[in-house]
């Protein structure tokens, strides 16, 4: 097996208290890893380190055999829902084309092969019909699939999603994860979520983060593990939507 | 109104003013759209007001104010751009400081210049009727430069405005394009100051694009419509101001403001009816 992501005793602070402490994590090729943890547990910080947007204060981060910044080109990233203004005058198709940004020409915009790659990504996430729609008119679930298509258009080896279903309805959430399940055979996937119960049905492994890596498991989560993660007893409720 | 058209046909200064308005509308439509969608109007306001510093210094040394304006606008844009890339939290304060310090420098240099200071008012509120013919060439070449740059980097600018983080992850030199965008905004401000002066420049920069954005959902069409609206506002304002001898710059802004308000009402009513 090939490790896609290796974190060796990674710590990070923004200058104040430690946000991440001594995190060791290896993600193998083909894994579908769920990264869970309460708010403020350092999940987003960890993602930013993997994307090379932040440097660890100590320790080492390796992605796809190089530094995160070197690996960027092969990482598909789906940001949190509210990363940009939703009234921005841009169509879904234009957003997905931005996945091909590295390749854009000076005059004349995107090449035809890039348009073809974007088309496939739009088809794969079932949003081809919406390509002319302004993003402001899309529902939460549709927008999330457009952002997934944009990430797929980068032809990633590693797909990273930050709370992809935080503000969409359960039905749309299931659609997104069914899509990810299909993509699993082609790429390594890392998804950040706070909804342990839901994602545990899909992922191959769960890593629980609360400043440091509390646990990781391939088996079902137990009540004790959740208690360990959140630091207090939590009632586990299984969400079933159908 | 017919008096205006007669005068337009015969009077040289009026033709110059008319062409100046049209030229300004191109820069204003294209760059104003970026200012509106990227929510940069405060930043553009900072650049516009800081320009008075450059104009004042140029005036004092007997140089043409437009060259001072270009220099000051570029410096202000780069300082503001650099600050807002580095210290997002405090950018606000620094823009405000640059805004007033620029004006203070300008006022002091203008007051130190011997002679009758008639020009201060026209810097602040513009005087489209006094545009020298040579400035038209400067305005036209700034327009050309702006349009060419936007044509070449349209996709890059779109990506930087829409989702900076993603653009950075795709390997785009986001800082460079952001500063380039601000540079173009600065040049636009210089063009527009000729028409409406630096106090009113923000209205002319943002209102046409804001109106266009109410009806259109793609950036390029918004730019086109904003340009047409800008042409309508500048020439309409000029025509309306002619007979009663009102200040042209202020009349242009009132026309733009009125249309914006009406448009808000119309789209608001339409939305309510749909609900």
Coordinates of C-alpha atoms in Angstrom, one line a residue:
Chain A
X1 CA 0.0 0.0 0.0
X2 CA 1.1 3.5 -0.8
X3 CA 0.6 6.2 1.9
X4 CA -0.9 9.2 0.3
X5 CA -0.8 11.4 3.4
X6 CA 1.7 11.1 6.2
X7 CA 1.6 13.4 9.2
X8 CA 4.5 13.0 11.7
X9 CA 4.0 14.5 15.1
X10 CA 2.4 17.6 13.6
X11 CA 1.7 20.5 15.9
X12 CA 0.3 23.9 15.1
X13 CA -0.7 27.1 16.8
X14 CA -1.8 30.5 15.4
X15 CA 0.5 32.1 18.0
X16 CA -1.8 31.4 20.9
X17 CA -2.9 28.1 22.3
X18 CA -2.0 24.9 20.5
X19 CA -4.6 24.0 17.9
X20 CA -3.1 20.7 16.9
X21 CA -0.7 18.7 19.1
X22 CA 1.4 15.8 18.0
X23 CA -0.8 14.5 15.3
X24 CA 0.3 11.3 13.6
X25 CA -1.7 10.1 10.7
X26 CA -1.2 8.0 7.6
X27 CA -3.7 7.7 4.9
X28 CA -3.3 4.9 2.4
X29 CA -4.1 5.0 -1.2
X30 CA -7.7 4.2 -1.9
X31 CA -8.9 4.9 1.6
X32 CA -12.1 6.9 2.3
X33 CA -11.2 8.5 5.6
X34 CA -13.7 10.4 7.7
X35 CA -12.1 13.1 9.9
X36 CA -14.5 13.9 12.7
X37 CA -14.3 16.1 15.8
X38 CA -16.2 18.8 17.6
X39 CA -16.1 22.5 16.6
X40 CA -12.7 24.0 17.3
X41 CA -11.0 20.6 17.3
X42 CA -8.5 21.7 14.6
X43 CA -10.1 19.9 11.7
X44 CA -10.0 22.9 9.4
X45 CA -6.4 23.7 10.5
X46 CA -5.4 20.2 9.7
X47 CA -6.9 20.5 6.2
X48 CA -5.1 23.8 5.6
X49 CA -1.8 22.1 6.5
X50 CA -2.6 19.3 4.1
X51 CA -3.3 21.9 1.4
X52 CA -0.1 23.7 2.1
X53 CA -1.9 26.9 3.1
X54 CA -0.4 26.6 6.6
X55 CA 3.0 25.3 7.7
X56 CA 3.0 23.1 10.8
X57 CA 4.8 24.7 13.8
X58 CA 6.6 21.5 14.3
X59 CA 6.5 18.0 12.8
X60 CA 6.2 17.0 9.2
X61 CA 3.4 16.8 6.6
X62 CA 3.9 14.8 3.4
X63 CA 1.3 14.5 0.7
X64 CA 1.6 12.3 -2.4
X65 CA 5.3 11.9 -1.7
X66 CA 6.2 15.6 -1.5
X67 CA 5.4 18.7 0.5
X68 CA 1.7 19.7 0.5
X69 CA 2.5 22.7 -1.6
X70 CA 4.1 20.5 -4.3
X71 CA 1.1 18.1 -4.1
X72 CA -1.5 20.9 -4.6
X73 CA -2.0 20.3 -8.2
X74 CA -3.2 16.7 -7.5
X75 CA -5.5 17.6 -4.6
X76 CA -9.1 18.3 -5.3
X77 CA -10.6 20.5 -2.7
X78 CA -14.2 21.2 -1.8
X79 CA -14.4 24.1 0.6
X80 CA -17.0 24.7 3.2
X81 CA -20.4 25.9 2.0
X82 CA -20.0 29.6 2.7
X83 CA -16.5 30.2 1.3
X84 CA -17.7 32.7 -1.2
X85 CA -20.6 35.2 -1.8
X86 CA -23.6 33.3 -3.2
X87 CA -24.8 36.3 -5.2
X88 CA -21.6 36.3 -7.3
X89 CA -22.5 36.6 -11.0
X90 CA -21.1 33.3 -12.3
X91 CA -22.7 30.2 -13.8
X92 CA -22.3 26.6 -12.5
X93 CA -20.4 25.7 -15.6
X94 CA -17.9 28.6 -15.2
X95 CA -17.3 27.5 -11.6
X96 CA -16.5 24.0 -12.7
X97 CA -14.1 25.2 -15.4
X98 CA -12.1 26.9 -12.7
X99 CA -10.9 23.4 -11.8
X100 CA -8.8 23.8 -14.9
X101 CA -7.4 27.1 -13.9
X102 CA -3.8 25.9 -13.9
X103 CA -4.2 25.3 -17.7
X104 CA -6.0 28.5 -18.8
X105 CA -4.6 30.4 -21.8
X106 CA -4.1 34.1 -21.9
X107 CA -6.3 35.0 -24.9
X108 CA -9.3 32.9 -25.5
X109 CA -9.8 31.3 -22.1
X110 CA -10.0 27.6 -21.6
X111 CA -8.9 25.0 -24.0
X112 CA -11.3 22.5 -25.6
X113 CA -9.8 19.6 -23.7
X114 CA -10.4 21.5 -20.5
X115 CA -14.0 22.1 -21.4
X116 CA -14.3 18.4 -22.1
X117 CA -12.9 17.5 -18.6
X118 CA -15.3 20.0 -17.0
X119 CA -18.2 18.5 -19.0
X120 CA -17.4 15.0 -17.6
X121 CA -17.2 16.3 -14.1
X122 CA -20.6 18.0 -14.5
X123 CA -22.1 14.8 -15.8
X124 CA -20.6 12.7 -13.1
X125 CA -22.1 14.8 -10.3
X126 CA -25.4 15.1 -12.2
X127 CA -25.3 18.9 -12.6
X128 CA -24.8 19.1 -16.4
X129 CA -28.3 20.5 -16.8
X130 CA -27.5 23.3 -14.4
X131 CA -24.4 24.5 -16.1
X132 CA -26.0 27.7 -17.4
X133 CA -27.6 28.5 -14.0
X134 CA -26.2 31.3 -11.9
X135 CA -24.8 29.8 -8.7
X136 CA -27.1 32.0 -6.6
X137 CA -30.2 30.1 -7.9
X138 CA -28.9 26.6 -6.9
X139 CA -30.1 24.7 -3.9
X140 CA -27.6 23.8 -1.2
X141 CA -27.3 20.3 -2.5
X142 CA -26.9 21.4 -6.1
X143 CA -24.2 23.9 -5.2
X144 CA -22.3 21.3 -3.3
X145 CA -22.4 19.0 -6.3
X146 CA -21.1 21.8 -8.5
X147 CA -18.2 22.4 -6.0
X148 CA -17.5 18.6 -6.1
X149 CA -17.5 18.8 -9.9
X150 CA -15.0 21.7 -9.8
X151 CA -12.8 19.6 -7.5
X152 CA -13.1 16.6 -9.9
X153 CA -12.2 18.8 -12.8
X154 CA -8.8 19.1 -11.3
X155 CA -8.4 15.4 -11.9
X156 CA -7.2 14.8 -8.3
X157 CA -5.5 11.8 -6.8
X158 CA -6.6 13.0 -3.4
X159 CA -10.0 14.5 -2.8
X160 CA -10.5 16.6 0.3
X161 CA -13.9 17.8 1.4
X162 CA -14.5 20.2 4.3
X163 CA -17.9 19.7 5.9
X164 CA -19.5 19.0 2.5
X165 CA -23.0 18.5 3.9
X166 CA -23.0 21.1 6.7
X167 CA -25.9 23.2 5.5
X168 CA -27.9 20.9 3.2
X169 CA -30.9 18.7 3.8
X170 CA -30.4 15.0 4.7
X171 CA -31.6 13.7 1.3
X172 CA -29.0 15.8 -0.5
X173 CA -26.4 14.7 2.0
X174 CA -27.0 11.1 1.1
X175 CA -26.7 12.0 -2.6
X176 CA -23.3 13.5 -2.0
X177 CA -22.0 10.5 -0.1
X178 CA -23.4 8.1 -2.6
X179 CA -21.4 10.0 -5.2
X180 CA -18.3 9.8 -3.0
X181 CA -18.8 6.1 -2.7
X182 CA -18.6 5.8 -6.5
X183 CA -15.5 7.9 -6.7
X184 CA -13.7 5.9 -4.0
X185 CA -12.4 3.4 -6.5
X186 CA -10.6 6.1 -8.4
X187 CA -9.1 8.3 -5.7
X188 CA -8.3 8.6 -2.1
X189 CA -10.9 10.6 -0.2
X190 CA -10.7 12.6 3.0
X191 CA -13.9 14.1 4.3
X192 CA -14.2 16.3 7.3
X193 CA -17.5 16.2 9.2
X194 CA -19.0 16.6 12.6
X195 CA -21.7 14.0 11.9
X196 CA -20.0 10.8 13.0
X197 CA -23.2 8.7 12.9
X198 CA -23.9 9.5 9.3
X199 CA -20.5 9.2 7.7
X200 CA -19.6 6.0 9.5
X201 CA -21.9 4.2 7.1
X202 CA -19.8 5.3 4.2
X203 CA -16.1 5.7 5.1
X204 CA -13.5 2.9 5.4
X205 CA -12.0 4.5 8.4
X206 CA -12.7 7.3 10.9
X207 CA -10.1 9.5 12.5
X208 CA -11.3 11.5 15.5
X209 CA -9.6 14.8 16.2
X210 CA -9.8 16.9 19.2
X211 CA -6.5 18.9 19.2
X212 CA -4.7 15.6 18.9
X213 CA -5.8 12.4 17.2
X214 CA -8.0 10.7 19.8
X215 CA -8.8 7.5 18.0
X216 CA -9.0 6.0 14.6
X217 CA -10.9 2.9 13.8
X218 CA -12.3 0.9 11.0
X219 CA -15.0 -0.7 13.1
X220 CA -18.2 0.9 14.2
X221 CA -18.0 3.7 16.7
X222 CA -18.8 2.9 20.2
X223 CA -20.3 5.2 22.8
X224 CA -17.1 5.3 24.8
X225 CA -15.1 6.5 21.8
X226 CA -17.5 9.4 21.2
X227 CA -17.3 10.2 24.9
X228 CA -13.5 10.2 24.6
X229 CA -13.7 12.5 21.6
X230 CA -16.1 15.0 23.0
X231 CA -14.9 14.8 26.6
X232 CA -18.4 14.3 27.9
X233 CA -21.1 11.7 27.5
X234 CA -22.9 12.2 24.2
X235 CA -26.0 10.4 23.1
X236 CA -25.6 8.7 19.8
X237 CA -28.6 9.0 17.5
X238 CA -28.7 7.2 14.3
X239 CA -30.1 9.4 11.6
X240 CA -32.1 7.5 9.1
X241 CA -33.5 9.5 6.3
X242 CA -35.5 6.9 4.3
Chain B
X1 CA -32.7 69.9 -24.1
X2 CA -32.7 70.9 -27.8
X3 CA -30.5 73.9 -26.8
X4 CA -28.0 71.3 -25.6
X5 CA -28.0 69.4 -28.9
X6 CA -27.5 72.7 -30.8
X7 CA -24.6 73.5 -28.5
X8 CA -23.2 70.0 -28.9
X9 CA -23.1 70.4 -32.6
X10 CA -21.3 73.7 -32.5
X11 CA -19.3 74.0 -29.3
X12 CA -15.9 72.4 -29.1
X13 CA -15.8 72.2 -25.3
X14 CA -19.1 70.4 -25.1
X15 CA -18.0 67.8 -27.7
X16 CA -14.9 67.2 -25.6
X17 CA -17.0 66.8 -22.5
X18 CA -19.4 64.5 -24.3
X19 CA -16.5 62.2 -25.6
X20 CA -14.9 62.4 -22.1
X21 CA -18.1 61.0 -20.6
X22 CA -18.3 58.2 -23.1
X23 CA -14.6 57.3 -22.5
X24 CA -15.1 57.3 -18.8
X25 CA -18.1 55.0 -19.1
X26 CA -16.0 52.2 -20.6
X27 CA -13.5 52.1 -17.7
X28 CA -16.3 52.6 -15.2
X29 CA -18.5 49.8 -16.7
X30 CA -15.7 47.2 -16.8
X31 CA -13.8 47.9 -13.6
X32 CA -16.9 49.0 -11.7
X33 CA -18.3 45.5 -12.2
X34 CA -15.2 44.1 -10.4
X35 CA -15.6 46.6 -7.6
X36 CA -19.2 45.7 -7.1
X37 CA -18.9 41.9 -7.2
X38 CA -15.8 41.8 -5.1
X39 CA -17.2 44.4 -2.7
X40 CA -14.3 46.7 -3.0
X41 CA -16.0 50.1 -3.0
X42 CA -14.5 51.3 0.3
X43 CA -11.1 50.3 -1.1
X44 CA -11.8 52.2 -4.3
X45 CA -12.9 55.2 -2.3
X46 CA -9.6 55.2 -0.4
X47 CA -7.7 55.2 -3.7
X48 CA -9.9 58.0 -5.1
X49 CA -9.4 60.3 -2.1
X50 CA -5.7 59.6 -1.8
X51 CA -5.4 60.8 -5.4
X52 CA -5.9 64.4 -4.2
X53 CA -2.5 64.2 -2.6
X54 CA -0.9 63.5 -5.9
X55 CA -2.9 66.1 -7.7
X56 CA -2.0 68.7 -5.1
X57 CA 1.8 67.9 -5.3
X58 CA 1.7 68.0 -9.1
X59 CA -0.2 71.3 -9.0
X60 CA 2.3 72.8 -6.6
X61 CA 5.3 71.9 -8.8
X62 CA 3.5 73.1 -11.9
X63 CA 3.0 69.7 -13.5
X64 CA -0.2 68.5 -15.0
X65 CA -2.6 67.3 -12.3
X66 CA -3.5 64.1 -14.2
X67 CA 0.1 62.8 -14.0
X68 CA 0.1 63.4 -10.3
X69 CA -3.3 61.7 -10.1
X70 CA -2.0 58.6 -11.9
X71 CA 1.1 58.4 -9.7
X72 CA -0.9 58.8 -6.5
X73 CA -3.6 56.4 -7.5
X74 CA -1.0 53.7 -8.3
X75 CA 0.8 54.2 -5.0
X76 CA -2.4 54.1 -3.1
X77 CA -3.7 51.0 -4.9
X78 CA -0.4 49.1 -4.2
X79 CA -0.3 50.2 -0.5
X80 CA -3.9 49.3 0.0
X81 CA -3.6 46.0 -1.9
X82 CA -0.5 45.0 -0.1
X83 CA -2.0 45.8 3.3
X84 CA -5.2 44.0 2.6
X85 CA -3.4 40.9 1.5
X86 CA -1.1 40.9 4.6
X87 CA -3.3 42.1 7.4
X88 CA -6.9 41.6 6.4
X89 CA -8.2 42.6 9.8
X90 CA -6.6 46.0 9.9
X91 CA -6.9 46.9 6.2
X92 CA -10.1 48.8 7.0
X93 CA -8.3 51.2 9.3
X94 CA -5.3 51.7 7.0
X95 CA -7.6 52.4 4.0
X96 CA -9.4 55.1 6.1
X97 CA -6.0 56.6 7.1
X98 CA -4.8 56.7 3.6
X99 CA -8.1 58.2 2.5
X100 CA -7.8 61.3 4.8
X101 CA -4.0 61.6 4.8
X102 CA -4.1 61.8 1.0
X103 CA -6.7 64.5 1.1
X104 CA -4.8 66.4 3.8
X105 CA -1.6 66.3 1.7
X106 CA -3.5 67.6 -1.3
X107 CA -5.2 70.4 0.5
X108 CA -1.9 71.6 2.0
X109 CA 0.0 71.6 -1.3
X110 CA -2.9 73.3 -3.1
X111 CA -3.0 76.0 -0.4
X112 CA 0.7 76.5 -0.6
X113 CA 0.5 77.1 -4.4
X114 CA 0.5 80.8 -5.1
X115 CA -2.4 82.2 -7.1
X116 CA -6.2 81.7 -7.0
X117 CA -7.2 78.2 -6.0
X118 CA -10.1 77.7 -8.3
X119 CA -9.0 74.2 -9.2
X120 CA -9.7 72.6 -5.8
X121 CA -13.4 72.5 -6.4
X122 CA -13.0 70.9 -9.8
X123 CA -10.7 68.2 -8.4
X124 CA -13.3 67.4 -5.7
X125 CA -16.4 67.6 -7.8
X126 CA -15.0 67.3 -11.3
X127 CA -15.5 69.6 -14.2
X128 CA -16.3 67.7 -17.3
X129 CA -16.7 71.0 -19.3
X130 CA -13.0 71.9 -18.6
X131 CA -11.4 68.6 -19.8
X132 CA -8.5 69.6 -22.0
X133 CA -8.5 67.9 -25.3
X134 CA -5.2 66.3 -24.6
X135 CA -6.7 64.5 -21.5
X136 CA -9.0 62.7 -23.9
X137 CA -6.1 60.9 -25.4
X138 CA -4.9 59.9 -21.9
X139 CA -8.4 58.7 -21.0
X140 CA -8.6 56.8 -24.3
X141 CA -5.3 55.1 -23.8
X142 CA -6.1 54.2 -20.2
X143 CA -9.4 52.7 -21.5
X144 CA -7.4 50.7 -24.0
X145 CA -5.0 49.4 -21.4
X146 CA -7.8 48.4 -19.1
X147 CA -9.8 46.6 -21.7
X148 CA -6.8 44.8 -23.1
X149 CA -5.7 43.6 -19.6
X150 CA -9.2 42.4 -18.8
X151 CA -9.5 40.7 -22.1
X152 CA -6.3 38.8 -21.5
X153 CA -6.8 37.9 -17.9
X154 CA -10.6 37.6 -17.8
X155 CA -10.7 34.1 -16.4
X156 CA -7.9 34.8 -13.9
X157 CA -9.7 37.9 -12.5
X158 CA -12.9 36.0 -12.3
X159 CA -11.3 33.2 -10.3
X160 CA -9.6 35.6 -7.9
X161 CA -12.8 37.5 -7.3
X162 CA -14.9 34.5 -6.9
X163 CA -12.9 32.2 -4.7
X164 CA -9.4 33.4 -3.8
X165 CA -8.5 30.3 -1.8
X166 CA -9.4 27.9 -4.6
X167 CA -7.5 30.0 -7.2
X168 CA -4.4 29.9 -4.9
X169 CA -4.7 26.1 -4.6
X170 CA -4.8 25.8 -8.4
X171 CA -1.5 27.5 -8.5
X172 CA -2.7 30.9 -9.7
X173 CA -0.5 33.8 -8.5
X174 CA -3.4 35.3 -6.6
X175 CA -1.5 38.2 -5.0
X176 CA -0.2 39.4 -8.4
X177 CA -3.7 39.3 -10.0
X178 CA -5.3 41.0 -7.0
X179 CA -2.7 43.9 -7.2
X180 CA -3.1 44.1 -11.0
X181 CA -6.9 44.3 -10.5
X182 CA -6.4 47.2 -8.0
X183 CA -4.0 48.9 -10.4
X184 CA -6.7 48.9 -13.0
X185 CA -9.2 50.2 -10.5
X186 CA -6.8 53.0 -9.7
X187 CA -6.4 53.9 -13.4
X188 CA -10.2 53.9 -13.7
X189 CA -10.5 56.2 -10.8
X190 CA -8.2 58.6 -12.5
X191 CA -10.3 58.6 -15.7
X192 CA -13.5 59.1 -13.7
X193 CA -12.1 61.9 -11.6
X194 CA -11.9 64.0 -14.8
X195 CA -15.6 63.7 -15.1
X196 CA -17.2 63.8 -11.7
X197 CA -14.3 64.6 -9.3
X198 CA -12.9 62.4 -6.6
X199 CA -15.7 62.8 -4.1
X200 CA -18.4 61.5 -6.5
X201 CA -16.2 58.9 -8.2
X202 CA -17.4 56.0 -6.1
X203 CA -21.0 56.5 -7.2
X204 CA -20.1 56.5 -10.9
X205 CA -17.9 53.5 -10.4
X206 CA -20.5 51.4 -8.5
X207 CA -24.0 52.5 -9.5
X208 CA -24.0 51.4 -13.2
X209 CA -22.6 48.0 -12.3
X210 CA -24.9 47.6 -9.3
X211 CA -27.9 48.3 -11.5
X212 CA -26.6 45.8 -14.2
X213 CA -26.0 43.2 -11.5
X214 CA -29.7 43.3 -10.5
X215 CA -30.7 42.0 -13.9
X216 CA -27.8 39.9 -15.2
X217 CA -26.1 36.9 -13.7
X218 CA -22.9 36.7 -15.6
X219 CA -19.9 39.1 -15.2
X220 CA -19.2 39.9 -18.9
X221 CA -22.8 41.0 -19.7
X222 CA -22.8 43.0 -16.5
X223 CA -19.8 44.9 -17.7
X224 CA -21.4 45.6 -21.1
X225 CA -24.7 46.8 -19.6
X226 CA -22.8 48.9 -16.9
X227 CA -20.8 50.6 -19.7
X228 CA -24.0 51.4 -21.6
X229 CA -25.7 52.7 -18.5
X230 CA -22.6 54.8 -17.7
X231 CA -22.7 56.4 -21.1
X232 CA -26.4 57.1 -20.6
X233 CA -25.8 58.7 -17.2
X234 CA -22.8 60.8 -18.2
X235 CA -24.4 62.2 -21.4
X236 CA -27.8 62.4 -19.8
X237 CA -26.4 64.3 -16.8
X238 CA -24.4 66.6 -19.1
X239 CA -27.5 67.4 -21.2
X240 CA -29.7 68.0 -18.2
X241 CA -27.2 70.2 -16.5
X242 CA -26.6 72.4 -19.6
X243 CA -29.6 74.7 -19.8
X244 CA -30.1 75.4 -16.0
X245 CA -26.3 75.7 -15.8
X246 CA -26.0 73.1 -13.0
X247 CA -22.7 71.4 -12.1
X248 CA -22.4 68.5 -14.6
X249 CA -20.6 66.0 -12.3
X250 CA -23.3 66.3 -9.6
X251 CA -26.1 66.1 -12.1
X252 CA -24.6 62.9 -13.6
X253 CA -24.5 61.3 -10.2
X254 CA -28.1 62.4 -9.4
X255 CA -29.2 60.8 -12.7
X256 CA -27.3 57.6 -11.8
X257 CA -28.6 57.6 -8.2
X258 CA -32.2 58.1 -9.3
X259 CA -32.1 55.3 -11.8
X260 CA -30.5 53.0 -9.2
X261 CA -33.3 53.8 -6.7
X262 CA -36.0 53.2 -9.3
X263 CA -34.3 50.0 -10.3
X264 CA -34.2 48.8 -6.7
X265 CA -37.9 49.5 -6.4
X266 CA -38.8 47.7 -9.6
X267 CA -36.8 44.6 -8.7
X268 CA -38.1 44.7 -5.2
X269 CA -41.7 44.8 -6.3
X270 CA -41.1 42.1 -8.9
X271 CA -39.6 39.8 -6.2
X272 CA -42.5 40.4 -3.9
X273 CA -45.0 39.6 -6.6
X274 CA -43.2 36.3 -7.3
X275 CA -43.3 35.3 -3.6

